XYZ file of C-alpha atoms in Angstrom:
198
model
C -28.695 -23.254 -5.081
C -29.854 -21.014 -2.206
C -26.191 -20.120 -1.565
C -25.562 -18.867 -5.097
C -26.750 -15.295 -4.496
C -24.456 -14.819 -1.459
C -21.662 -16.458 -3.460
C -22.232 -14.101 -6.420
C -22.006 -11.138 -4.053
C -18.850 -12.573 -2.471
C -17.240 -13.233 -5.866
C -18.128 -9.744 -7.103
C -16.596 -8.053 -4.072
C -13.509 -10.298 -4.167
C -13.020 -9.547 -7.870
C -13.564 -5.796 -7.952
C -11.799 -4.639 -4.781
C -8.255 -3.254 -5.094
C -5.532 -5.839 -5.263
C -2.389 -6.637 -7.257
C -4.292 -7.935 -10.289
C -6.684 -4.998 -10.561
C -3.832 -2.533 -10.132
C -1.900 -4.315 -12.894
C -4.990 -4.052 -15.126
C -5.401 -0.358 -14.322
C -1.778 0.450 -15.137
C -1.687 -1.702 -18.274
C -4.877 -0.180 -19.654
C -3.542 3.335 -19.032
C -0.262 2.605 -20.797
C -1.125 0.060 -23.486
C -4.877 0.040 -24.033
C -7.892 -2.041 -23.153
C -6.903 -5.118 -25.195
C -3.874 -5.770 -22.943
C -5.998 -5.193 -19.840
C -8.660 -7.575 -21.184
C -6.073 -10.308 -21.740
C -4.777 -9.899 -18.181
C -8.337 -9.951 -16.784
C -9.229 -13.128 -18.695
C -6.035 -14.869 -17.589
C -6.567 -13.838 -13.970
C -10.223 -14.901 -13.875
C -9.558 -18.260 -15.503
C -6.598 -18.986 -13.218
C -8.533 -18.014 -10.079
C -11.425 -20.261 -11.143
C -9.067 -23.190 -11.759
C -7.433 -22.557 -8.376
C -10.884 -22.634 -6.762
C -11.549 -25.962 -8.479
C -8.243 -27.474 -7.309
C -8.546 -26.110 -3.762
C -12.154 -27.290 -3.521
C -11.208 -30.783 -4.653
C -8.645 -31.291 -1.906
C -5.740 -28.865 -2.006
C -7.544 -26.643 0.510
C -7.584 -29.486 3.016
C -3.890 -30.090 2.427
C -3.144 -26.388 2.979
C -5.223 -26.402 6.168
C -3.028 -29.214 7.501
C 0.222 -27.483 6.506
C 0.317 -24.015 8.051
C 4.046 -23.680 7.319
C 3.343 -24.223 3.614
C 0.616 -21.570 3.739
C 2.994 -19.144 5.400
C 5.770 -19.862 2.901
C 3.401 -19.353 -0.047
C 2.102 -16.097 1.411
C 5.555 -14.612 1.990
C 6.881 -15.799 -1.366
C 3.921 -14.156 -3.104
C 4.354 -10.946 -1.133
C 8.053 -10.852 -1.989
C 7.427 -11.350 -5.713
C 4.707 -8.685 -5.851
C 6.996 -6.334 -3.914
C 9.720 -6.953 -6.492
C 7.248 -6.032 -9.247
C 6.353 -2.840 -7.375
C 10.040 -1.907 -6.999
C 10.590 -2.374 -10.740
C 7.616 -0.128 -11.426
C 8.899 2.455 -8.938
C 12.238 2.648 -10.772
C 10.755 2.568 -14.286
C 11.766 5.418 -16.522
C 9.078 7.841 -17.583
C 8.976 6.911 -21.265
C 6.054 8.402 -23.116
C 2.913 6.358 -23.654
C 3.633 6.198 -27.365
C 6.753 4.168 -26.651
C 5.861 0.508 -26.192
C 8.294 -0.871 -23.643
C 9.025 -4.408 -22.546
C 6.021 -4.196 -20.212
C 3.828 -4.624 -23.283
C 4.444 -8.350 -22.966
C 1.981 -8.410 -20.094
C -1.104 -10.327 -21.044
C -3.039 -13.530 -20.451
C -0.089 -15.520 -19.035
C 0.940 -12.741 -16.645
C -2.627 -12.335 -15.385
C -2.886 -16.078 -14.803
C 0.564 -16.383 -13.244
C -0.062 -13.517 -10.859
C -2.915 -15.477 -9.271
C -0.581 -18.288 -8.260
C 1.457 -15.943 -6.065
C -1.340 -13.561 -5.058
C -2.155 -14.037 -1.348
C -5.598 -12.470 -1.906
C -6.521 -15.184 -4.444
C -5.382 -18.031 -2.193
C -7.338 -16.573 0.714
C -10.419 -16.236 -1.476
C -10.286 -19.829 -2.742
C -9.798 -21.288 0.740
C -12.642 -19.099 2.068
C -15.025 -20.251 -0.670
C -14.215 -23.877 0.085
C -14.817 -23.429 3.812
C -17.886 -21.174 3.635
C -19.827 -22.172 0.541
C -18.829 -25.767 -0.138
C -19.060 -26.735 3.540
C -17.021 -29.884 3.146
C -18.691 -31.000 -0.104
C -15.882 -32.358 -2.227
C -17.958 -33.648 -5.147
C -16.605 -32.596 -8.502
C -20.000 -31.305 -9.640
C -20.463 -28.950 -6.687
C -16.929 -27.577 -6.851
C -17.040 -27.214 -10.643
C -20.345 -25.316 -10.406
C -18.858 -22.785 -8.003
C -15.673 -22.460 -10.072
C -17.696 -21.844 -13.251
C -19.947 -19.325 -11.531
C -16.881 -17.553 -10.161
C -15.440 -17.337 -13.682
C -18.660 -15.803 -15.020
C -18.909 -13.273 -12.188
C -15.238 -12.366 -11.862
C -14.364 -11.785 -15.519
C -16.255 -8.480 -16.001
C -15.250 -6.994 -12.611
C -11.581 -6.208 -13.379
C -12.634 -4.550 -16.626
C -13.947 -1.652 -14.544
C -10.311 -1.065 -13.557
C -9.316 -1.279 -17.221
C -11.884 1.366 -18.143
C -10.574 3.564 -15.340
C -7.080 3.139 -16.773
C -8.274 4.073 -20.262
C -9.947 7.160 -18.821
C -6.700 8.273 -17.189
C -4.492 7.601 -20.224
C -4.828 11.120 -21.658
C -3.404 12.530 -18.408
C -0.255 10.442 -18.785
C 1.073 11.815 -22.057
C 3.701 13.878 -20.223
C 6.693 11.894 -18.881
C 6.540 13.581 -15.465
C 2.907 12.565 -15.011
C 3.680 9.027 -16.138
C 6.537 8.849 -13.642
C 4.223 10.012 -10.857
C 1.577 7.500 -11.987
C 4.119 4.629 -11.952
C 5.257 5.540 -8.447
C 1.698 5.845 -7.144
C 0.823 2.474 -8.680
C 3.916 0.925 -7.091
C 2.933 2.265 -3.666
C -0.646 1.032 -4.088
C 0.657 -2.371 -5.145
C 2.854 -2.575 -2.040
C -0.047 -1.466 0.166
C -2.426 -4.002 -1.397
C -0.173 -6.917 -0.558
C 1.438 -5.843 2.750
C -1.453 -4.204 4.577
C -3.527 -7.410 4.818
C -0.433 -9.336 5.946
C 0.498 -6.857 8.660
C -2.966 -6.351 10.164
C -4.027 -9.974 10.435
C-alpha cells in the first residue's frame, strides 16, 4: 500500500508522456473527433493493463531470460510503428470533412498498438521489477494492473483534447499535409530515439 503513491506517479508519467499511442490519439482527435480518440485511449489503457497483469504473472521472467526475444520484439515493434509513420507521411491532404479509411482506428487499434509498442513493454517490465519486487501472487499483480487502468485511462485524453483544439487549424489541405508530416516525424522520433540512445 505504501508503494501505491509512487506507482500512481509512475503510471501517470508513463501514460501522459509522448509516445506512439498518444500521438495516434492526438492525430485522430484532430481529424475525426474526440469519440475516436476516446476509443483508442480505452483500448490502449485496457491492453497495457492486461499486459502488466500477464508480465507480472510470469511473462516478465520469461522475457528476462530471453534477451534475443526481447530484442526481436523491440525491433519488430519499431519497424511496424515506422511503417505507420511512413504511411502518414505519404497521406494525401484530404480535407477534415472527408472521412478516410483512417476512420477505422478505434478500440482495437489502440489495444493492438500496445502489443508492438516498445514503450509499453518497457513500462510493464519496469513495474514488475520495481513495484512488485518478485511478488507473483495474482492479487498483488491484479491490484497494480487495475490501478494502472484507472490512472492511465484519463491521461491520453489530454492529447485528445489537444487534437480537438488544433482541428480548426487543419481545415486547409496544406495545413493538414504539414500536420500529417509533423506527426509522422514525431512518431518516428518517439520510437527510434529511445532505441538509439540506450
